[in-house]
Amino acid sequence: MISIVIPSIGRSDTIEKSLVSAQATEKSLVKEILVLDNSQSQEFNSRLKDSIEKLNDERFTIIEYEERRPMAQSWNGAFEYISQPWVLYLHDDDEILPDKFNLLADYLNNCKDSSFLSFDYLIGLSAGSKCQKIRSRREKRLKGSVYQKIISDCPKFVSTIINVKCLEDIGGWSENTGYFLDFVGFIELASLKEPQFLDVVIGLYNIHDDNESSISKRDYMYGRFIPIVSKKVFEKLSEEEDRRQFVRLLNNFVYPNQSRSVIFRLARKIEMLYD
């Protein structure tokens, strides 16, 4: 039913937890686990092989890229190896929660015509040696059209299962949208077939200083791609409110007011703690 794809450029301090969480999935549900090694590091590759050997699971396959590939090319490189109708991309610093994940067969059987199934997730907030886990509570915030749901809370890969045929039909992950590639991909998938948003927690999305979406990196990782992303997304959004929310997202996410951002994030944490 599902292929799990774990892309990595060599994050050796966290990938083992991701591998263990993938290995804990039911074999009747997850048929293969593809690890994309885009590190070009012999040391990392050796550690990766040792970790997988200890897990003793024939579902693991390591795909080594001899030369560094951009993110989209790396992720799209998995297509020739994927044999299942559904795929979940698991970042090498996130984790699947197998107890709930292993119960997803009925959802997949009932949603065969959906472009993707976006589930809820826990947020892991690291502070020193401690990690606090908070439920995202997306069902309280996801309102309006399908596009508005994506704009207000872009699906996280760790909790989203994607229809492989639909992903191939949109041409895979776009190479010219930078770190907006997930957002643009989900908008394009939603325009192809109706997705589903489900109130079941299946993944742990970890937030730490190294996240590529951290505020200090957003101008470089996101800002310079706004012209291309705007054109692609506006072609899919025909409703005024959808477009309004999209423009608001570009401003608030890519170029947030620094003082407001701190207060907003603190308020969000308190809100999720006491929901």
Tab-separated table of C-alpha atoms in Angstrom:
chain	number	residue	atom	x	y	z
A	1	MET	CA	0.000	0.000	0.000
A	2	ILE	CA	2.565	2.601	1.127
A	3	SER	CA	6.165	3.370	0.247
A	4	ILE	CA	8.098	5.447	2.779
A	5	VAL	CA	10.810	7.679	1.320
A	6	ILE	CA	13.438	9.125	3.677
A	7	PRO	CA	15.569	11.810	1.979
A	8	SER	CA	18.786	12.856	3.711
A	9	ILE	CA	21.796	15.052	3.046
A	10	GLY	CA	23.609	13.560	6.038
A	11	ARG	CA	21.796	14.458	9.266
A	12	SER	CA	23.347	11.634	11.261
A	13	ASP	CA	22.256	12.933	14.687
A	14	THR	CA	18.529	12.440	14.028
A	15	ILE	CA	18.050	9.974	11.179
A	16	GLU	CA	18.280	6.896	13.379
A	17	LYS	CA	15.032	7.836	15.150
A	18	SER	CA	13.367	8.308	11.767
A	19	LEU	CA	14.602	4.901	10.611
A	20	VAL	CA	13.399	3.182	13.791
A	21	SER	CA	9.956	4.793	13.505
A	22	ALA	CA	9.654	3.668	9.868
A	23	GLN	CA	10.738	0.149	10.766
A	24	ALA	CA	7.993	-0.020	13.421
A	25	THR	CA	5.266	0.194	10.764
A	26	GLU	CA	3.276	-2.895	9.800
A	27	LYS	CA	4.699	-4.801	6.852
A	28	SER	CA	1.207	-5.380	5.512
A	29	LEU	CA	0.800	-1.602	5.239
A	30	VAL	CA	4.290	-0.344	4.396
A	31	LYS	CA	5.886	-2.480	1.700
A	32	GLU	CA	9.162	-0.609	1.209
A	33	ILE	CA	11.325	2.022	2.885
A	34	LEU	CA	13.582	3.929	0.496
A	35	VAL	CA	16.410	5.994	1.987
A	36	LEU	CA	17.778	8.647	-0.382
A	37	ASP	CA	21.408	9.294	0.580
A	38	ASN	CA	22.242	12.684	-0.922
A	39	SER	CA	25.142	13.311	1.480
A	40	GLN	CA	28.119	12.291	-0.682
A	41	SER	CA	29.733	11.377	2.650
A	42	GLN	CA	31.338	7.967	3.073
A	43	GLU	CA	31.227	8.351	6.856
A	44	PHE	CA	27.495	9.074	6.863
A	45	ASN	CA	26.804	6.289	4.367
A	46	SER	CA	28.669	3.757	6.529
A	47	ARG	CA	26.754	4.815	9.642
A	48	LEU	CA	23.498	4.650	7.694
A	49	LYS	CA	24.224	1.104	6.509
A	50	ASP	CA	25.172	0.020	10.037
A	51	SER	CA	21.939	1.441	11.460
A	52	ILE	CA	19.796	-0.271	8.837
A	53	GLU	CA	21.649	-3.570	9.227
A	54	LYS	CA	20.853	-3.544	12.955
A	55	LEU	CA	17.155	-3.030	12.189
A	56	ASN	CA	17.210	-6.248	10.141
A	57	ASP	CA	14.295	-5.302	7.880
A	58	GLU	CA	14.315	-6.313	4.212
A	59	ARG	CA	12.069	-3.375	3.315
A	60	PHE	CA	14.994	-0.918	3.525
A	61	THR	CA	16.788	0.109	0.349
A	62	ILE	CA	19.503	2.793	0.237
A	63	ILE	CA	19.665	4.870	-2.933
A	64	GLU	CA	23.013	6.669	-3.141
A	65	TYR	CA	23.465	9.787	-5.244
A	66	GLU	CA	27.078	10.169	-6.392
A	67	GLU	CA	26.651	13.903	-7.000
A	68	ARG	CA	24.640	16.358	-4.914
A	69	ARG	CA	21.112	16.795	-6.236
A	70	PRO	CA	18.796	19.726	-5.500
A	71	MET	CA	15.963	18.781	-3.159
A	72	ALA	CA	13.312	18.316	-5.851
A	73	GLN	CA	15.599	16.185	-8.038
A	74	SER	CA	16.490	14.034	-5.052
A	75	TRP	CA	12.881	13.465	-4.061
A	76	ASN	CA	11.749	12.863	-7.634
A	77	GLY	CA	14.565	10.339	-8.005
A	78	ALA	CA	12.558	7.971	-5.819
A	79	PHE	CA	9.847	7.547	-8.465
A	80	GLU	CA	11.688	4.825	-10.366
A	81	TYR	CA	11.921	2.754	-7.174
A	82	ILE	CA	8.438	3.290	-5.710
A	83	SER	CA	6.209	0.274	-6.322
A	84	GLN	CA	3.204	1.186	-4.145
A	85	PRO	CA	0.188	3.455	-4.910
A	86	TRP	CA	0.798	5.691	-1.867
A	87	VAL	CA	3.945	7.400	-0.604
A	88	LEU	CA	4.937	9.190	2.591
A	89	TYR	CA	8.045	11.387	2.592
A	90	LEU	CA	9.681	11.220	6.021
A	91	HIS	CA	12.214	13.959	6.819
A	92	ASP	CA	15.310	12.599	8.535
A	93	ASP	CA	14.537	14.616	11.686
A	94	ASP	CA	10.865	13.600	12.024
A	95	GLU	CA	9.234	10.416	13.268
A	96	ILE	CA	6.209	8.284	12.448
A	97	LEU	CA	3.933	7.368	15.376
A	98	PRO	CA	3.290	3.688	14.554
A	99	ASP	CA	0.375	3.038	16.942
A	100	LYS	CA	-1.982	5.247	14.905
A	101	PHE	CA	-0.162	4.944	11.603
A	102	ASN	CA	-0.595	1.173	11.524
A	103	LEU	CA	-4.386	1.572	11.547
A	104	LEU	CA	-4.602	3.547	8.294
A	105	ALA	CA	-5.538	0.781	5.840
A	106	ASP	CA	-9.269	1.588	5.948
A	107	TYR	CA	-8.630	5.294	5.303
A	108	LEU	CA	-6.550	4.457	2.247
A	109	ASN	CA	-9.123	2.012	0.905
A	110	ASN	CA	-11.921	4.546	1.347
A	111	CYS	CA	-10.004	7.454	-0.218
A	112	LYS	CA	-8.528	5.921	-3.352
A	113	ASP	CA	-9.668	8.875	-5.448
A	114	SER	CA	-7.988	11.474	-3.225
A	115	SER	CA	-4.756	13.215	-4.228
A	116	PHE	CA	-3.453	13.053	-0.664
A	117	LEU	CA	-4.544	12.336	2.896
A	118	SER	CA	-3.329	14.905	5.397
A	119	PHE	CA	-3.459	13.776	9.023
A	120	ASP	CA	-2.767	15.614	12.257
A	121	TYR	CA	0.633	15.592	13.953
A	122	LEU	CA	2.510	16.331	17.142
A	123	ILE	CA	4.993	19.191	17.301
A	124	GLY	CA	8.280	18.402	19.019
A	125	LEU	CA	9.775	21.520	20.633
A	126	SER	CA	13.383	21.016	21.697
A	127	ALA	CA	14.804	22.993	24.606
A	128	GLY	CA	18.232	21.841	25.702
A	129	SER	CA	18.074	18.125	26.395
A	130	LYS	CA	14.278	18.120	26.742
A	131	CYS	CA	11.632	17.786	24.052
A	132	GLN	CA	8.044	18.846	24.656
A	133	LYS	CA	5.383	17.334	22.415
A	134	ILE	CA	2.275	19.374	21.596
A	135	ARG	CA	-0.650	18.377	19.418
A	136	SER	CA	-1.139	20.745	16.485
A	137	ARG	CA	-4.987	20.826	16.779
A	138	ARG	CA	-5.417	21.489	13.077
A	139	GLU	CA	-9.126	20.663	13.081
A	140	LYS	CA	-9.787	23.933	14.922
A	141	ARG	CA	-7.927	26.041	12.362
A	142	LEU	CA	-8.570	24.375	9.014
A	143	LYS	CA	-11.549	26.234	7.607
A	144	GLY	CA	-12.774	27.442	4.227
A	145	SER	CA	-11.893	25.940	0.854
A	146	VAL	CA	-9.391	23.142	0.317
A	147	TYR	CA	-6.856	25.728	-0.836
A	148	GLN	CA	-7.413	27.832	2.285
A	149	LYS	CA	-6.739	24.763	4.430
A	150	ILE	CA	-3.398	24.242	2.685
A	151	ILE	CA	-2.546	27.947	2.948
A	152	SER	CA	-3.420	28.189	6.648
A	153	ASP	CA	-1.460	25.056	7.623
A	154	CYS	CA	0.553	23.449	4.845
A	155	PRO	CA	0.464	19.644	5.260
A	156	LYS	CA	3.522	18.207	6.973
A	157	PHE	CA	5.244	15.379	5.144
A	158	VAL	CA	5.477	13.230	8.270
A	159	SER	CA	1.666	13.097	8.475
A	160	THR	CA	0.660	13.186	4.793
A	161	ILE	CA	0.207	10.194	2.504
A	162	ILE	CA	0.282	11.080	-1.194
A	163	ASN	CA	-1.291	9.378	-4.191
A	164	VAL	CA	1.755	8.438	-6.308
A	165	LYS	CA	-0.134	8.571	-9.619
A	166	CYS	CA	-1.344	12.112	-8.838
A	167	LEU	CA	2.170	13.176	-7.845
A	168	GLU	CA	3.507	11.876	-11.138
A	169	ASP	CA	0.659	13.566	-13.040
A	170	ILE	CA	1.703	17.014	-11.750
A	171	GLY	CA	5.298	16.316	-12.780
A	172	GLY	CA	6.598	15.557	-9.290
A	173	TRP	CA	8.110	18.181	-7.014
A	174	SER	CA	8.861	21.444	-8.804
A	175	GLU	CA	12.553	22.279	-9.162
A	176	ASN	CA	12.153	26.056	-9.485
A	177	THR	CA	10.099	26.857	-6.375
A	178	GLY	CA	12.831	26.499	-3.753
A	179	TYR	CA	11.589	25.512	-0.316
A	180	PHE	CA	8.040	26.287	-1.400
A	181	LEU	CA	8.083	22.992	-3.308
A	182	ASP	CA	5.830	21.242	-0.782
A	183	PHE	CA	3.313	24.099	-0.684
A	184	VAL	CA	3.160	24.368	-4.479
A	185	GLY	CA	2.968	20.587	-4.793
A	186	PHE	CA	0.001	20.296	-2.437
A	187	ILE	CA	-1.824	23.150	-4.202
A	188	GLU	CA	-1.285	21.414	-7.559
A	189	LEU	CA	-2.341	18.051	-6.147
A	190	ALA	CA	-5.509	19.607	-4.693
A	191	SER	CA	-6.358	21.107	-8.089
A	192	LEU	CA	-6.085	17.642	-9.629
A	193	LYS	CA	-8.180	15.648	-7.140
A	194	GLU	CA	-9.852	16.456	-3.822
A	195	PRO	CA	-7.582	15.755	-0.812
A	196	GLN	CA	-8.756	14.657	2.623
A	197	PHE	CA	-7.922	16.274	5.977
A	198	LEU	CA	-8.273	13.840	8.869
A	199	ASP	CA	-8.211	14.263	12.641
A	200	VAL	CA	-5.822	11.406	13.452
A	201	VAL	CA	-2.278	11.952	14.777
A	202	ILE	CA	0.261	9.839	12.873
A	203	GLY	CA	3.547	11.777	12.972
A	204	LEU	CA	5.946	13.845	15.065
A	205	TYR	CA	7.164	17.049	13.403
A	206	ASN	CA	10.277	18.255	15.199
A	207	ILE	CA	11.104	21.961	15.394
A	208	HIS	CA	14.682	22.959	16.194
A	209	ASP	CA	17.227	25.651	15.334
A	210	ASP	CA	18.406	23.713	12.291
A	211	ASN	CA	15.021	23.760	10.535
A	212	GLU	CA	15.332	25.191	7.026
A	213	SER	CA	12.107	27.142	7.628
A	214	SER	CA	13.570	29.073	10.570
A	215	ILE	CA	12.929	32.816	10.298
A	216	SER	CA	16.587	33.687	9.706
A	217	LYS	CA	16.634	31.572	6.519
A	218	ARG	CA	13.311	32.521	4.968
A	219	ASP	CA	14.424	35.336	2.684
A	220	TYR	CA	17.038	33.123	1.019
A	221	MET	CA	15.101	29.847	1.082
A	222	TYR	CA	11.681	31.292	0.230
A	223	GLY	CA	11.740	35.004	-0.621
A	224	ARG	CA	13.647	34.845	-3.894
A	225	PHE	CA	11.201	32.262	-5.254
A	226	ILE	CA	8.071	34.371	-4.643
A	227	PRO	CA	7.698	35.524	-8.302
A	228	ILE	CA	7.689	31.953	-9.662
A	229	VAL	CA	5.545	30.595	-6.831
A	230	SER	CA	2.993	33.413	-7.180
A	231	LYS	CA	2.515	32.676	-10.869
A	232	LYS	CA	2.129	28.940	-10.317
A	233	VAL	CA	-0.289	29.297	-7.401
A	234	PHE	CA	-2.404	32.112	-8.870
A	235	GLU	CA	-3.116	29.892	-11.871
A	236	LYS	CA	-4.809	27.460	-9.476
A	237	LEU	CA	-6.604	29.961	-7.222
A	238	SER	CA	-9.624	31.533	-8.872
A	239	GLU	CA	-11.512	32.667	-5.761
A	240	GLU	CA	-10.732	36.089	-4.304
A	241	GLU	CA	-10.552	34.890	-0.699
A	242	ASP	CA	-8.141	32.085	-1.649
A	243	ARG	CA	-5.866	34.619	-3.347
A	244	ARG	CA	-6.140	37.058	-0.465
A	245	GLN	CA	-5.034	34.429	2.029
A	246	PHE	CA	-2.179	33.361	-0.236
A	247	VAL	CA	-0.821	36.919	-0.509
A	248	ARG	CA	-1.153	37.290	3.264
A	249	LEU	CA	0.827	34.074	3.722
A	250	LEU	CA	3.706	35.329	1.577
A	251	ASN	CA	4.023	38.445	3.696
A	252	ASN	CA	3.475	36.935	7.131
A	253	PHE	CA	5.547	33.796	6.627
A	254	VAL	CA	8.471	34.983	4.516
A	255	TYR	CA	8.854	38.480	5.990
A	256	PRO	CA	7.251	38.386	9.446
A	257	ASN	CA	7.423	41.286	11.848
A	258	GLN	CA	10.091	40.061	14.264
A	259	SER	CA	8.485	41.280	17.504
A	260	ARG	CA	5.014	40.140	16.450
A	261	SER	CA	6.420	36.780	15.395
A	262	VAL	CA	7.801	36.022	18.867
A	263	ILE	CA	4.527	36.962	20.572
A	264	PHE	CA	2.448	35.054	18.007
A	265	ARG	CA	4.487	31.874	18.362
A	266	LEU	CA	4.333	32.066	22.160
A	267	ALA	CA	0.561	32.516	22.029
A	268	ARG	CA	0.244	29.540	19.665
A	269	LYS	CA	2.256	27.352	22.045
A	270	ILE	CA	0.099	28.373	25.028
A	271	GLU	CA	-3.075	27.798	22.998
A	272	MET	CA	-1.984	24.287	22.009
A	273	LEU	CA	-0.908	23.446	25.549
A	274	TYR	CA	-4.293	24.229	27.036
A	275	ASP	CA	-6.643	23.059	24.248
